[in-house]
Coordinates of C-alpha atoms and ligand atoms in Angstrom, one line a residue:
M1272 CA -12.3 -9.9 6.0
C1273 CA -15.0 -12.4 5.9
G1274 CA -18.6 -12.0 7.7
I1275 CA -19.6 -14.3 10.4
V1276 CA -23.3 -14.5 11.8
G1277 CA -24.8 -16.9 14.2
Y1278 CA -28.1 -17.1 15.8
I1279 CA -29.8 -19.6 18.4
G1280 CA -33.6 -18.8 19.5
N1281 CA -36.6 -19.5 17.5
E1282 CA -37.4 -20.6 14.0
N1283 CA -36.2 -17.4 12.7
A1284 CA -32.4 -18.6 12.3
K1285 CA -32.5 -18.3 8.5
E1286 CA -34.1 -14.9 8.0
M1287 CA -32.0 -13.4 11.1
I1288 CA -28.5 -14.9 9.5
I1289 CA -29.5 -13.8 6.0
T1290 CA -30.4 -10.2 7.1
G1291 CA -27.1 -10.2 9.2
L1292 CA -25.0 -11.4 6.4
K1293 CA -26.2 -8.4 4.1
S1294 CA -25.5 -5.8 6.6
L1295 CA -21.8 -6.9 6.4
E1296 CA -21.9 -6.7 2.6
Y1297 CA -19.3 -3.5 3.1
R1298 CA -16.9 -6.1 4.3
G1299 CA -16.5 -7.3 0.9
Y1300 CA -17.4 -11.0 -0.3
D1301 CA -17.7 -13.5 -3.1
S1302 CA -19.8 -16.2 -2.0
A1303 CA -22.0 -16.8 0.8
G1304 CA -23.3 -19.7 2.9
I1305 CA -25.7 -20.9 5.8
V1306 CA -26.1 -24.1 8.1
L1307 CA -28.9 -24.7 10.3
N1308 CA -29.5 -27.5 12.7
R1309 CA -33.0 -28.6 12.7
G1310 CA -33.8 -31.0 14.7
G1311 CA -30.2 -32.6 14.9
K1312 CA -30.0 -32.8 11.2
L1313 CA -27.5 -30.3 9.5
L1314 CA -29.1 -28.3 6.5
M1315 CA -26.6 -26.4 4.6
R1316 CA -26.8 -24.1 1.3
K1317 CA -23.8 -21.9 0.0
E1318 CA -23.6 -20.3 -3.6
S1319 CA -20.7 -18.0 -4.9
G1320 CA -21.6 -14.5 -6.2
V1321 CA -24.2 -12.2 -4.4
I1322 CA -26.3 -13.2 -1.4
A1323 CA -29.3 -12.8 -3.7
N1324 CA -27.8 -16.3 -5.1
L1325 CA -28.1 -18.1 -1.9
E1326 CA -31.3 -16.7 -1.0
K1327 CA -32.7 -18.2 -4.1
R1328 CA -31.6 -21.6 -2.8
I1329 CA -33.2 -21.8 0.4
T1330 CA -36.6 -20.3 -0.3
K1331 CA -38.1 -24.0 0.6
K1332 CA -40.2 -24.2 3.8
D1333 CA -38.3 -27.0 5.1
F1334 CA -35.3 -25.2 5.0
D1335 CA -35.6 -23.9 8.6
G1336 CA -34.2 -24.3 12.3
N1337 CA -33.7 -22.5 15.6
L1338 CA -30.1 -22.4 15.5
G1339 CA -27.5 -21.8 12.7
I1340 CA -24.6 -20.1 11.5
G1341 CA -23.8 -18.0 8.3
H1342 CA -20.8 -16.3 6.4
T1343 CA -19.8 -14.3 3.7
R1344 CA -16.5 -15.2 2.1
W1345 CA -13.7 -13.0 0.6
A1346 CA -11.4 -15.3 -1.0
T1347 CA -7.7 -15.8 0.0
H1348 CA -7.0 -19.6 0.1
G1349 CA -9.1 -21.3 -2.7
A1350 CA -11.1 -19.3 -5.8
P1351 CA -14.3 -17.8 -5.1
V1352 CA -16.5 -20.8 -6.2
R1353 CA -19.1 -22.7 -4.4
E1354 CA -17.3 -25.7 -3.0
N1355 CA -14.5 -23.2 -1.3
A1356 CA -17.6 -20.9 0.6
H1357 CA -18.4 -21.7 3.9
P1358 CA -19.7 -23.1 6.1
H1359 CA -17.4 -26.2 6.0
L1360 CA -18.5 -29.7 7.2
S1361 CA -16.5 -32.4 8.8
C1362 CA -16.2 -35.4 6.5
D1363 CA -18.8 -37.1 8.7
G1364 CA -21.4 -34.2 8.4
R1365 CA -21.5 -33.7 12.1
I1366 CA -19.6 -30.5 12.7
A1367 CA -20.1 -27.2 10.7
I1368 CA -17.8 -24.3 10.7
V1369 CA -17.7 -20.5 9.5
H1370 CA -14.1 -18.9 9.8
N1371 CA -12.7 -15.2 9.3
G1372 CA -9.0 -15.3 9.1
I1373 CA -5.9 -17.3 8.0
I1374 CA -4.9 -20.5 9.2
E1375 CA -1.0 -20.1 8.7
N1376 CA 0.0 -23.7 9.4
Y1377 CA -3.1 -25.3 7.2
M1378 CA -1.0 -27.6 4.9
E1379 CA 0.6 -29.1 7.3
L1380 CA -2.5 -29.8 9.3
K1381 CA -4.1 -30.8 6.0
E1382 CA -1.4 -33.3 5.3
W1383 CA -1.8 -34.9 8.8
L1384 CA -5.6 -35.4 8.8
I1385 CA -5.3 -37.0 5.3
K1386 CA -2.3 -39.3 6.3
K1387 CA -3.3 -40.1 9.7
H1388 CA -7.1 -40.0 9.7
G1389 CA -7.7 -40.4 5.8
I1390 CA -10.0 -37.3 5.5
A1391 CA -11.1 -36.6 2.2
F1392 CA -11.3 -32.8 1.7
K1393 CA -13.6 -31.3 -0.2
S1394 CA -12.4 -27.7 -0.6
D1395 CA -9.2 -25.7 -1.4
T1396 CA -9.6 -23.4 1.6
D1397 CA -7.3 -23.2 4.6
S1398 CA -10.9 -23.1 6.6
E1399 CA -11.9 -26.8 6.2
V1400 CA -9.1 -28.1 8.4
I1401 CA -10.9 -26.6 11.2
A1402 CA -14.1 -28.4 10.9
Q1403 CA -11.9 -31.8 10.0
L1404 CA -9.9 -31.2 13.4
I1405 CA -12.7 -30.2 15.4
C1406 CA -14.2 -33.8 14.1
V1407 CA -11.1 -35.7 15.0
Y1408 CA -11.2 -34.7 18.4
Y1409 CA -15.0 -34.6 19.0
K1410 CA -16.4 -36.9 21.7
N1411 CA -19.7 -35.5 22.4
D1412 CA -18.1 -32.6 24.0
L1413 CA -18.0 -29.7 21.4
V1414 CA -16.2 -27.2 23.5
A1415 CA -13.6 -29.8 24.3
A1416 CA -13.0 -30.5 20.8
V1417 CA -12.7 -26.8 19.8
R1418 CA -10.2 -26.3 22.4
K1419 CA -7.9 -29.3 21.2
A1420 CA -8.1 -28.0 17.6
I1421 CA -7.4 -24.3 18.4
A1422 CA -4.2 -25.8 20.5
K1423 CA -3.3 -27.2 17.0
M1424 CA -3.8 -24.3 15.0
R1425 CA -1.3 -21.3 14.2
G1426 CA -2.9 -17.7 12.7
A1427 CA -5.6 -15.7 12.7
Y1428 CA -9.4 -16.8 13.4
A1429 CA -12.9 -16.0 14.3
V1430 CA -14.6 -19.4 14.1
G1431 CA -18.3 -20.3 14.9
V1432 CA -19.2 -23.7 15.3
I1433 CA -22.3 -26.1 15.5
S1434 CA -22.8 -29.6 15.9
S1435 CA -25.6 -32.1 14.7
D1436 CA -25.8 -33.7 18.0
D1437 CA -26.1 -30.3 20.1
I1438 CA -29.4 -28.4 19.1
D1439 CA -28.9 -26.1 22.2
H1440 CA -25.6 -24.4 21.5
I1441 CA -23.2 -22.4 19.3
V1442 CA -19.4 -22.5 19.9
A1443 CA -17.1 -19.7 19.1
V1444 CA -13.4 -18.6 19.5
R1445 CA -11.4 -15.8 18.3
K1446 CA -7.8 -15.1 17.9
D1447 CA -6.8 -11.7 16.0
A1448 CA -10.1 -11.5 14.0
P1449 CA -13.2 -9.6 15.3
L1450 CA -15.9 -11.4 17.3
I1451 CA -19.1 -9.8 19.0
A1452 CA -21.7 -11.8 20.8
G1453 CA -25.3 -10.1 20.9
I1454 CA -27.7 -10.3 23.6
G1455 CA -31.6 -10.9 22.7
E1456 CA -34.6 -11.8 24.5
G1457 CA -35.1 -15.6 24.5
C1458 CA -32.4 -15.6 21.7
N1459 CA -28.7 -14.8 21.4
Y1460 CA -26.4 -13.8 18.5
L1461 CA -22.8 -14.0 17.2
A1462 CA -21.2 -12.0 14.7
S1463 CA -18.0 -10.6 13.3
D1464 CA -19.2 -7.1 13.4
I1465 CA -21.8 -4.8 15.1
P1466 CA -23.6 -3.8 11.9
A1467 CA -25.1 -7.5 11.4
L1468 CA -26.7 -7.3 14.9
L1469 CA -28.2 -3.6 14.8
K1470 CA -31.7 -4.6 13.5
Y1471 CA -31.9 -7.0 16.5
T1472 CA -30.0 -6.0 19.5
R1473 CA -27.5 -2.9 20.7
D1474 CA -26.4 -5.0 23.7
I1475 CA -23.1 -6.8 22.9
Y1476 CA -20.1 -8.6 24.6
L1477 CA -16.8 -7.7 22.9
I1478 CA -15.0 -11.2 22.8
E1479 CA -11.4 -11.0 23.3
N1480 CA -8.6 -12.8 21.9
D1481 CA -8.0 -16.6 23.1
E1482 CA -11.6 -16.6 24.5
I1483 CA -14.1 -19.1 23.9
V1484 CA -17.7 -18.3 24.0
V1485 CA -20.9 -20.9 24.3
I1486 CA -24.0 -19.1 23.2
S1487 CA -27.1 -20.7 23.9
K1488 CA -30.8 -19.6 23.8
E1489 CA -30.7 -18.3 27.6
D1490 CA -27.3 -17.0 28.0
I1491 CA -23.7 -16.3 26.9
K1492 CA -20.8 -17.4 28.5
I1493 CA -17.4 -16.5 27.7
F1494 CA -14.3 -18.4 28.8
D1495 CA -10.6 -17.5 28.9
D1496 CA -8.1 -20.0 27.3
D1497 CA -8.1 -22.0 30.5
M1498 CA -11.8 -22.3 30.9
T1499 CA -12.0 -19.7 33.5
R1500 CA -15.4 -18.0 33.2
V1501 CA -15.1 -14.2 32.3
K1502 CA -16.9 -11.5 33.6
R1503 CA -17.9 -9.2 30.6
E1504 CA -19.3 -5.7 30.8
K1505 CA -22.0 -5.4 28.1
M1506 CA -21.8 -2.8 25.5
H1507 CA -24.7 -0.6 24.7
V1508 CA -24.1 0.4 20.9
T1509 CA -25.6 4.2 20.2
W1510 CA -23.9 4.1 16.6
D1511 CA -26.1 4.4 13.7
A1512 CA -25.9 1.7 11.0
A1513 CA -23.5 3.4 8.8
A1514 CA -21.2 4.2 11.7
A1515 CA -21.1 1.1 12.5
E1516 CA -20.2 -0.4 9.1
K1517 CA -17.0 1.7 9.2
G1518 CA -16.5 0.3 12.8
G1519 CA -16.9 4.0 14.3
Y1520 CA -14.4 5.8 11.7
E1521 CA -16.2 8.4 10.0
H1522 CA -15.0 7.5 6.5
F1523 CA -13.5 3.9 4.8
M1524 CA -10.6 5.7 4.0
K1525 CA -9.6 6.3 7.7
K1526 CA -10.8 2.6 8.8
E1527 CA -8.6 1.4 6.0
I1528 CA -5.5 3.7 7.1
Y1529 CA -5.6 2.5 10.3
E1530 CA -6.2 -1.3 9.4
Q1531 CA -2.9 -1.3 7.9
P1532 CA -0.7 -2.7 10.8
E1533 CA -2.9 -5.6 10.8
A1534 CA -3.1 -5.8 6.9
V1535 CA 0.7 -5.8 6.6
N1536 CA 0.8 -8.4 9.3
Q1537 CA -1.5 -10.7 7.5
T1538 CA 0.4 -10.0 4.2
L1539 CA 3.5 -11.4 5.9
E1540 CA 1.8 -13.9 7.8
G1541 CA 2.7 -17.4 6.7
R1542 CA 5.3 -16.3 4.4
I1543 CA 8.3 -15.6 6.6
N1544 CA 9.1 -19.1 8.5
A1545 CA 10.8 -19.9 11.6
K1546 CA 14.1 -20.1 9.8
N1547 CA 13.4 -16.8 8.3
E1548 CA 12.8 -18.5 5.0
V1549 CA 10.4 -16.6 2.6
K1550 CA 8.0 -19.1 1.1
L1551 CA 5.9 -17.7 -1.3
D1552 CA 2.4 -19.6 -1.8
G1553 CA 1.3 -19.1 -5.4
I1554 CA 4.5 -18.6 -6.8
K1555 CA 6.1 -21.4 -8.6
L1556 CA 9.3 -20.0 -9.8
T1557 CA 12.2 -22.4 -9.7
K1558 CA 15.7 -21.4 -9.4
K1559 CA 16.3 -22.7 -12.9
E1560 CA 13.5 -20.5 -14.3
L1561 CA 14.6 -17.5 -12.2
D1562 CA 18.3 -17.9 -13.6
A1563 CA 17.0 -17.9 -17.1
I1564 CA 15.2 -14.2 -16.7
D1565 CA 16.8 -11.5 -18.1
R1566 CA 14.7 -8.9 -17.9
I1567 CA 11.7 -7.5 -16.0
Y1568 CA 8.7 -5.2 -16.6
I1569 CA 6.6 -4.1 -14.0
I1570 CA 3.3 -2.9 -15.2
A1571 CA 0.6 -1.2 -13.4
C1572 CA -1.8 1.9 -13.0
G1573 CA -2.2 4.9 -10.3
T1574 CA -0.9 4.1 -6.7
A1575 CA -0.1 0.4 -8.2
Y1576 CA 2.4 1.8 -10.4
H1577 CA 4.0 3.9 -7.6
A1578 CA 4.6 0.6 -5.8
G1579 CA 6.3 -0.8 -8.8
L1580 CA 8.7 2.0 -8.9
Q1581 CA 9.6 0.9 -5.2
G1582 CA 9.7 -2.8 -6.7
K1583 CA 12.3 -1.9 -9.4
T1584 CA 14.5 -0.6 -6.9
L1585 CA 14.2 -3.8 -4.7
I1586 CA 14.4 -6.5 -7.4
E1587 CA 17.5 -4.8 -8.9
N1588 CA 19.1 -4.3 -5.6
F1589 CA 18.4 -7.9 -4.4
A1590 CA 18.1 -10.0 -7.3
R1591 CA 20.2 -8.1 -9.6
I1592 CA 17.8 -8.5 -12.6
P1593 CA 17.2 -5.3 -14.9
T1594 CA 13.9 -4.2 -14.4
E1595 CA 11.8 -1.5 -16.2
V1596 CA 8.5 0.0 -14.7
D1597 CA 5.9 1.1 -17.0
L1598 CA 2.5 2.5 -16.8
A1599 CA -0.1 -0.1 -18.2
S1600 CA -1.6 2.6 -20.4
E1601 CA 1.8 3.6 -22.1
F1602 CA 3.4 -0.1 -22.5
R1603 CA 0.3 -1.1 -24.4
Y1604 CA 1.1 1.2 -27.1
R1605 CA 4.9 0.8 -27.4
A1606 CA 6.9 -2.0 -28.9
P1607 CA 8.4 -3.5 -25.7
I1608 CA 11.1 -6.2 -26.0
I1609 CA 9.5 -9.3 -24.6
D1610 CA 10.4 -13.0 -25.1
K1611 CA 10.2 -16.2 -22.9
N1612 CA 13.1 -15.1 -20.9
T1613 CA 11.0 -11.9 -19.7
L1614 CA 8.9 -11.9 -16.4
F1615 CA 6.2 -9.6 -16.3
I1616 CA 4.8 -8.4 -13.2
C1617 CA 1.5 -6.9 -13.0
I1618 CA 0.3 -5.0 -9.9
S1619 CA -3.4 -4.2 -9.2
Q1620 CA -5.6 -4.0 -6.2
S1621 CA -8.6 -4.9 -7.8
G1622 CA -7.2 -7.2 -10.8
E1623 CA -10.0 -5.7 -12.8
T1624 CA -8.1 -2.5 -14.0
S1625 CA -8.2 -2.5 -18.3
D1626 CA -5.1 -0.8 -18.8
T1627 CA -3.4 -3.3 -17.0
L1628 CA -5.3 -6.5 -18.0
E1629 CA -4.8 -5.7 -21.8
A1630 CA -0.9 -5.2 -21.1
L1631 CA -0.7 -8.4 -19.3
R1632 CA -2.6 -9.9 -22.3
E1633 CA -0.1 -8.6 -24.7
A1634 CA 2.8 -9.7 -22.7
K1635 CA 1.5 -13.1 -22.8
R1636 CA 0.9 -13.1 -26.2
K1637 CA 4.8 -12.2 -26.7
G1638 CA 5.8 -15.1 -24.6
A1639 CA 6.3 -13.5 -21.0
R1640 CA 5.7 -15.3 -18.2
V1641 CA 2.9 -13.1 -16.1
L1642 CA 3.3 -12.8 -12.3
S1643 CA 0.6 -10.8 -10.6
V1644 CA 0.5 -9.1 -7.3
C1645 CA -3.1 -8.8 -6.6
N1646 CA -5.7 -8.2 -3.5
V1647 CA -8.6 -10.0 -5.0
M1648 CA -8.8 -13.8 -5.3
G1649 CA -10.2 -14.7 -8.8
S1650 CA -10.3 -11.4 -10.4
S1651 CA -9.1 -11.3 -14.2
V1652 CA -5.7 -10.3 -13.7
A1653 CA -5.3 -13.1 -10.8
R1654 CA -6.7 -15.7 -13.3
E1655 CA -4.7 -15.0 -16.3
S1656 CA -1.5 -14.7 -14.6
D1657 CA 1.0 -17.9 -14.4
D1658 CA 1.9 -16.8 -10.8
V1659 CA -0.1 -14.8 -7.8
L1660 CA 1.0 -13.4 -4.9
Y1661 CA -1.8 -12.2 -2.9
T1662 CA -1.9 -8.8 -0.7
W1663 CA -3.9 -10.1 2.3
A1664 CA -5.0 -6.6 3.0
G1665 CA -9.0 -7.4 2.7
P1666 CA -11.2 -5.4 0.8
E1667 CA -10.6 -2.1 0.1
I1668 CA -13.7 0.2 -0.2
A1669 CA -12.5 3.9 -0.3
V1670 CA -11.3 5.1 -3.8
A1671 CA -8.2 6.2 -2.4
S1672 CA -5.7 3.2 -1.9
T1673 CA -4.3 2.9 1.3
K1674 CA -3.7 -0.7 2.7
A1675 CA -3.4 -1.9 -0.8
Y1676 CA -0.5 0.1 -1.8
T1677 CA 1.5 -0.8 1.8
T1678 CA 0.5 -4.3 1.4
Q1679 CA 1.7 -4.1 -2.1
L1680 CA 5.2 -2.8 -1.0
V1681 CA 5.4 -5.8 1.3
C1682 CA 4.7 -8.3 -1.3
L1683 CA 7.3 -6.8 -3.7
F1684 CA 9.9 -7.0 -0.3
L1685 CA 8.9 -10.6 -0.1
L1686 CA 9.3 -11.3 -4.0
S1687 CA 12.7 -9.5 -4.2
L1688 CA 13.9 -11.4 -1.0
Y1689 CA 12.9 -14.6 -2.7
M1690 CA 14.5 -13.8 -5.9
G1691 CA 17.8 -12.7 -4.3
K1692 CA 18.2 -15.7 -1.9
T1693 CA 17.0 -18.2 -4.6
K1694 CA 19.4 -16.6 -7.4
G1695 CA 22.5 -16.3 -4.7
T1696 CA 22.6 -12.5 -5.6
L1697 CA 21.5 -11.1 -1.7
P1698 CA 24.3 -12.0 0.9
A1699 CA 22.6 -14.1 3.8
K1700 CA 23.4 -11.1 6.1
E1701 CA 21.9 -8.2 4.1
Y1702 CA 18.8 -11.0 3.8
G1703 CA 18.5 -11.7 7.6
R1704 CA 18.7 -7.9 8.3
I1705 CA 15.9 -7.1 5.6
V1706 CA 13.8 -9.9 6.8
G1707 CA 14.4 -8.5 10.6
E1708 CA 12.6 -5.1 9.4
L1709 CA 9.9 -6.5 7.7
K1710 CA 9.1 -8.6 10.9
K1711 CA 9.2 -5.4 12.8
L1712 CA 6.6 -3.4 10.2
P1713 CA 3.5 -4.1 11.9
A1714 CA 4.6 -2.6 15.2
K1715 CA 6.1 0.6 13.5
M1716 CA 3.1 1.1 11.2
S1717 CA 1.1 1.6 14.5
E1718 CA 3.6 4.0 15.6
A1719 CA 3.5 5.8 12.4
L1720 CA -0.4 6.3 13.2
G1721 CA 0.6 8.1 16.3
T1722 CA 1.5 11.1 13.8
E1723 CA -2.2 11.9 13.3
E1724 CA -2.7 14.8 15.7
H1725 CA 0.4 16.5 14.4
V1726 CA -0.6 15.8 10.9
A1727 CA -4.1 17.1 11.3
K1728 CA -2.5 20.6 12.9
L1729 CA -0.6 20.9 9.7
A1730 CA -3.7 19.9 7.7
K1731 CA -5.6 23.1 9.3
K1732 CA -2.6 25.1 8.7
F1733 CA -2.6 24.4 4.9
F1734 CA -6.0 23.2 3.7
V1735 CA -6.7 26.5 2.0
R1736 CA -3.6 26.1 0.0
E1737 CA -4.3 25.4 -4.3
Q1738 CA -0.8 24.2 -4.8
I1739 CA 1.6 21.7 -2.8
F1740 CA 5.1 20.3 -3.7
Y1741 CA 6.6 16.8 -2.5
I1742 CA 10.1 16.0 -3.2
G1743 CA 12.7 13.4 -2.1
R1744 CA 15.4 11.1 -3.5
G1745 CA 15.9 7.4 -3.9
S1746 CA 12.8 5.3 -2.6
D1747 CA 11.4 8.9 -1.4
V1748 CA 10.7 10.0 -5.1
G1749 CA 8.2 6.9 -5.2
T1750 CA 6.7 8.0 -1.9
S1751 CA 6.6 11.8 -3.1
Y1752 CA 4.5 10.7 -6.2
E1753 CA 2.0 8.3 -3.9
A1754 CA 1.6 11.3 -1.5
S1755 CA 0.9 13.7 -4.0
L1756 CA -1.6 11.2 -5.9
K1757 CA -3.6 10.6 -2.6
L1758 CA -4.1 14.7 -1.9
K1759 CA -4.9 15.2 -5.4
E1760 CA -7.7 12.7 -5.7
I1761 CA -9.3 13.4 -2.3
S1762 CA -9.0 16.9 -2.0
Y1763 CA -8.5 18.1 -5.3
I1764 CA -5.6 20.4 -4.5
N1765 CA -2.9 20.8 -7.4
S1766 CA -0.1 18.8 -5.9
F1767 CA 3.4 18.2 -7.7
A1768 CA 5.8 15.5 -7.2
I1769 CA 9.5 15.6 -8.2
A1770 CA 12.4 14.1 -7.7
A1771 CA 14.5 16.7 -5.6
G1772 CA 17.5 16.3 -8.0
E1773 CA 15.1 17.6 -10.6
L1774 CA 14.2 20.8 -9.0
K1775 CA 17.0 23.0 -10.4
H1776 CA 16.1 21.7 -13.9
G1777 CA 12.8 23.6 -14.2
P1778 CA 10.4 23.4 -11.3
I1779 CA 12.4 25.9 -9.2
A1780 CA 11.3 28.6 -10.8
L1781 CA 7.7 27.9 -9.6
I1782 CA 8.6 28.9 -6.1
N1783 CA 6.8 31.8 -4.3
R1784 CA 7.4 33.5 -0.7
G1785 CA 5.6 30.7 1.4
T1786 CA 5.1 27.8 -1.2
L1787 CA 4.6 24.5 0.7
F1788 CA 7.1 21.7 0.4
I1789 CA 6.9 18.3 1.9
V1790 CA 10.5 17.1 1.8
F1791 CA 11.0 13.3 2.2
A1792 CA 14.4 12.7 4.0
T1793 CA 14.0 9.4 5.1
Q1794 CA 16.9 7.8 3.3
D1795 CA 20.3 8.0 5.3
Y1796 CA 22.6 7.7 2.1
L1797 CA 21.0 10.6 0.6
Y1798 CA 20.6 12.7 3.8
E1799 CA 23.0 15.6 3.0
K1800 CA 21.7 15.9 -0.3
M1801 CA 18.4 16.4 1.3
L1802 CA 19.5 19.0 3.4
S1803 CA 21.1 20.9 0.6
N1804 CA 17.4 21.0 -1.2
I1805 CA 15.9 21.9 2.0
Q1806 CA 18.6 24.7 2.0
E1807 CA 18.0 25.7 -1.8
I1808 CA 14.3 25.7 -1.1
K1809 CA 14.3 28.2 2.2
A1810 CA 16.7 30.3 0.3
R1811 CA 13.6 31.0 -1.9
H1812 CA 11.4 31.2 1.4
A1813 CA 9.4 28.2 0.8
Y1814 CA 7.4 26.6 3.6
V1815 CA 9.3 23.3 4.4
V1816 CA 7.9 20.4 5.9
G1817 CA 10.2 17.7 6.6
I1818 CA 9.3 14.3 6.9
A1819 CA 12.2 12.3 8.5
K1820 CA 13.2 9.4 10.9
K1821 CA 13.0 10.1 14.6
G1822 CA 16.3 11.1 16.2
N1823 CA 17.4 13.1 12.5
K1824 CA 17.8 16.7 14.1
R1825 CA 19.1 18.4 11.2
V1826 CA 16.1 18.5 9.2
K1827 CA 14.3 19.7 12.3
K1828 CA 16.7 22.5 12.5
I1829 CA 16.6 23.7 9.1
S1830 CA 12.8 23.2 8.1
D1831 CA 9.4 24.9 9.7
D1832 CA 8.2 21.8 10.5
V1833 CA 8.9 18.1 11.1
V1834 CA 6.9 15.2 10.9
M1835 CA 8.9 12.1 12.4
I1836 CA 8.6 8.5 11.2
P1837 CA 9.9 5.6 13.5
Q1838 CA 13.5 4.6 13.4
C1839 CA 13.9 2.0 10.4
A1840 CA 16.2 0.8 7.9
D1841 CA 16.2 3.1 4.7
E1842 CA 14.8 0.1 2.7
V1843 CA 11.6 -0.1 4.7
A1844 CA 11.2 3.9 5.4
S1845 CA 8.8 4.2 2.4
I1846 CA 6.1 2.0 3.9
L1847 CA 6.1 3.8 6.9
A1848 CA 6.7 7.8 5.4
I1849 CA 3.3 7.4 3.6
V1850 CA 1.2 6.7 6.7
P1851 CA 1.1 10.4 7.8
M1852 CA 0.8 11.5 4.3
Q1853 CA -2.2 9.5 3.8
L1854 CA -3.7 11.0 7.1
F1855 CA -2.5 14.6 5.9
A1856 CA -4.6 14.1 2.7
Y1857 CA -7.5 12.7 4.5
H1858 CA -7.5 15.8 7.1
I1859 CA -7.5 18.4 4.3
A1860 CA -9.9 16.9 2.5
K1861 CA -12.2 16.5 5.6
L1862 CA -11.5 20.3 6.2
R1863 CA -12.5 21.2 2.6
K1864 CA -15.8 18.9 2.9
R1865 CA -15.1 16.5 -0.1
D1866 CA -16.7 13.3 -0.5
I1867 CA -13.4 11.3 0.8
D1868 CA -14.7 8.0 0.1
K1869 CA -15.8 8.7 -3.4
P1870 CA -14.0 11.6 -4.9
R1871 CA -15.4 13.1 -7.9
N1872 CA -15.2 11.7 -11.3
L1873 CA -13.2 8.8 -10.2
A1874 CA -14.0 4.9 -9.8
K1875 CA -12.5 2.4 -7.5
S1876 CA -12.0 -0.1 -10.2
V1877 CA -11.3 1.4 -13.6
T1878 CA -12.5 -1.3 -16.4
V1879 CA -12.5 1.1 -19.3
E1880 CA -9.3 2.2 -21.2
Ligands
M6R2044 O1 -7.0 -1.8 -9.2 P1 -5.8 -1.3 -9.2 O2 -4.7 -1.5 -8.2 O3 -5.2 -1.9 -10.6 O4 -6.2 0.4 -9.5 C1 -4.9 1.1 -10.0 C2 -5.5 2.6 -9.8 O5 -6.6 3.0 -10.6 C3 -5.7 3.1 -8.4 O6 -4.3 2.9 -8.0 C4 -5.9 4.4 -8.6 O7 -5.0 5.2 -8.6 C5 -6.2 4.5 -6.9 N1 -7.3 5.4 -7.0 C6 -5.3 5.6 -6.5 O8 -5.9 5.8 -5.0

């Protein structure tokens, strides 16, 4: 989720690029940098932290040029420090690049560049290989060198490139990461997102996958992967700046819900290889160490805790290690049994949640090994853990967590598969089946987003309610908790999540005529039991909305309404079933005119106890 800006025209390059980068702040960043071509010499500055840090370093009058590229980085590979900030220069200093995305095969490319070409790398990033690759292929033709480099790269990228030898062009390429070119007068622009250009132009070209764009002061030429010139209609942007930041969505929450197929894809990318082996960057646990672990604690808060509930089932099923899930705020104040054979798994989107961090420190003091699942590189949780598995969801801005949750679930799948395979507790056939299901997830998540119209109608029907119940069994219990939390925090409706089997032990007394129950019935092995629960509730005149897999006709028959999620294995249903419920909460909150992205009394990152 990094931001890219490029400019070619007059001596305004520095100003335009910095202004553009500031407009991309909402993408989240932890460092920024700029490189200008000044008469054939590349001038570069980069800094960690806020853009103001970078500005302070480029106040000098001689830091000027008429063409350049800039970048805001949100760390994925390598800590958020100056060395890892973009732009990256080739080792001979002639090529500069900025990159948004992940180069999946960067390790093998890096090894090849070191062994074959003796290149000394200066950063820990995957992106630096792009600069070095282009340099290796560069023979005074930047476009040809870029084409040769991308033929070697796997993964997702939007890349801007300049060379000290060419004072007239910026070259850019795109695959699965956003990129646009802006049309100016006597100047032209490059950016990852519309807000970066709105101050300067509203006429843009959307660059498509596998296209190369060559930008000069006078024109913008777009080519397909065979170098055939592409004729592209120009788009005139009418959005205001705020709408543009949200990519045209009304709220960040909605944008983030819709980013889930891509976020899940990114989180899986590079972690399941061609032989279906799970390779976890950042996890150093060996078979011997895994065999020695006799107890696991999963600790988290809020939504991350709900992901932990699913993680327990996965680890116990696949790796057969007894696992406890606890709220970080509770764990801190009891006397958990921890020793060197305990693995402590911490889940946190922000990596700064005070309760989680203190629980982590307590576990470390007692000798546990700490592994974290985290979305923010370089955060306190990540830095203080022995092993880190990153959710590559990109920055999450809305207070209500959505894409961080589904990518946490994906990480817990990867981790438990890795543990099960390494320990030999998961039969090969089962392992293959689950890996197959994970690979299908991005497409199925897109399909699950297709429920929005139906769910919006339900929201219209129920937004005036003051009480809603969510029930389920098995992994649907965790999904019920998460669906209920989403609704509570953004709509302020009093909602309850209950394990369906517990209903008759008390909560059933709350049912009145018309009480709304959202009933998850996504687990085939518990299907009959859920049908009985629905009958029980219906007999007391409640209104039932079932959540079931496509084709589950009996739920449909006995419920008042049903939302169908895609067909899938029971194990992954939790990742799909939450999607319509995020949308349900969103639409209810919108109808109740709530401040969806910043609900009252809540903060994105809870750094106090
Ligand atoms: O950053 P963390 O994942 O550690 O945050 C934990 C909770 O504060 C967070 O999930 C919270 O419950 C969200 N607002 C839920 O949408």
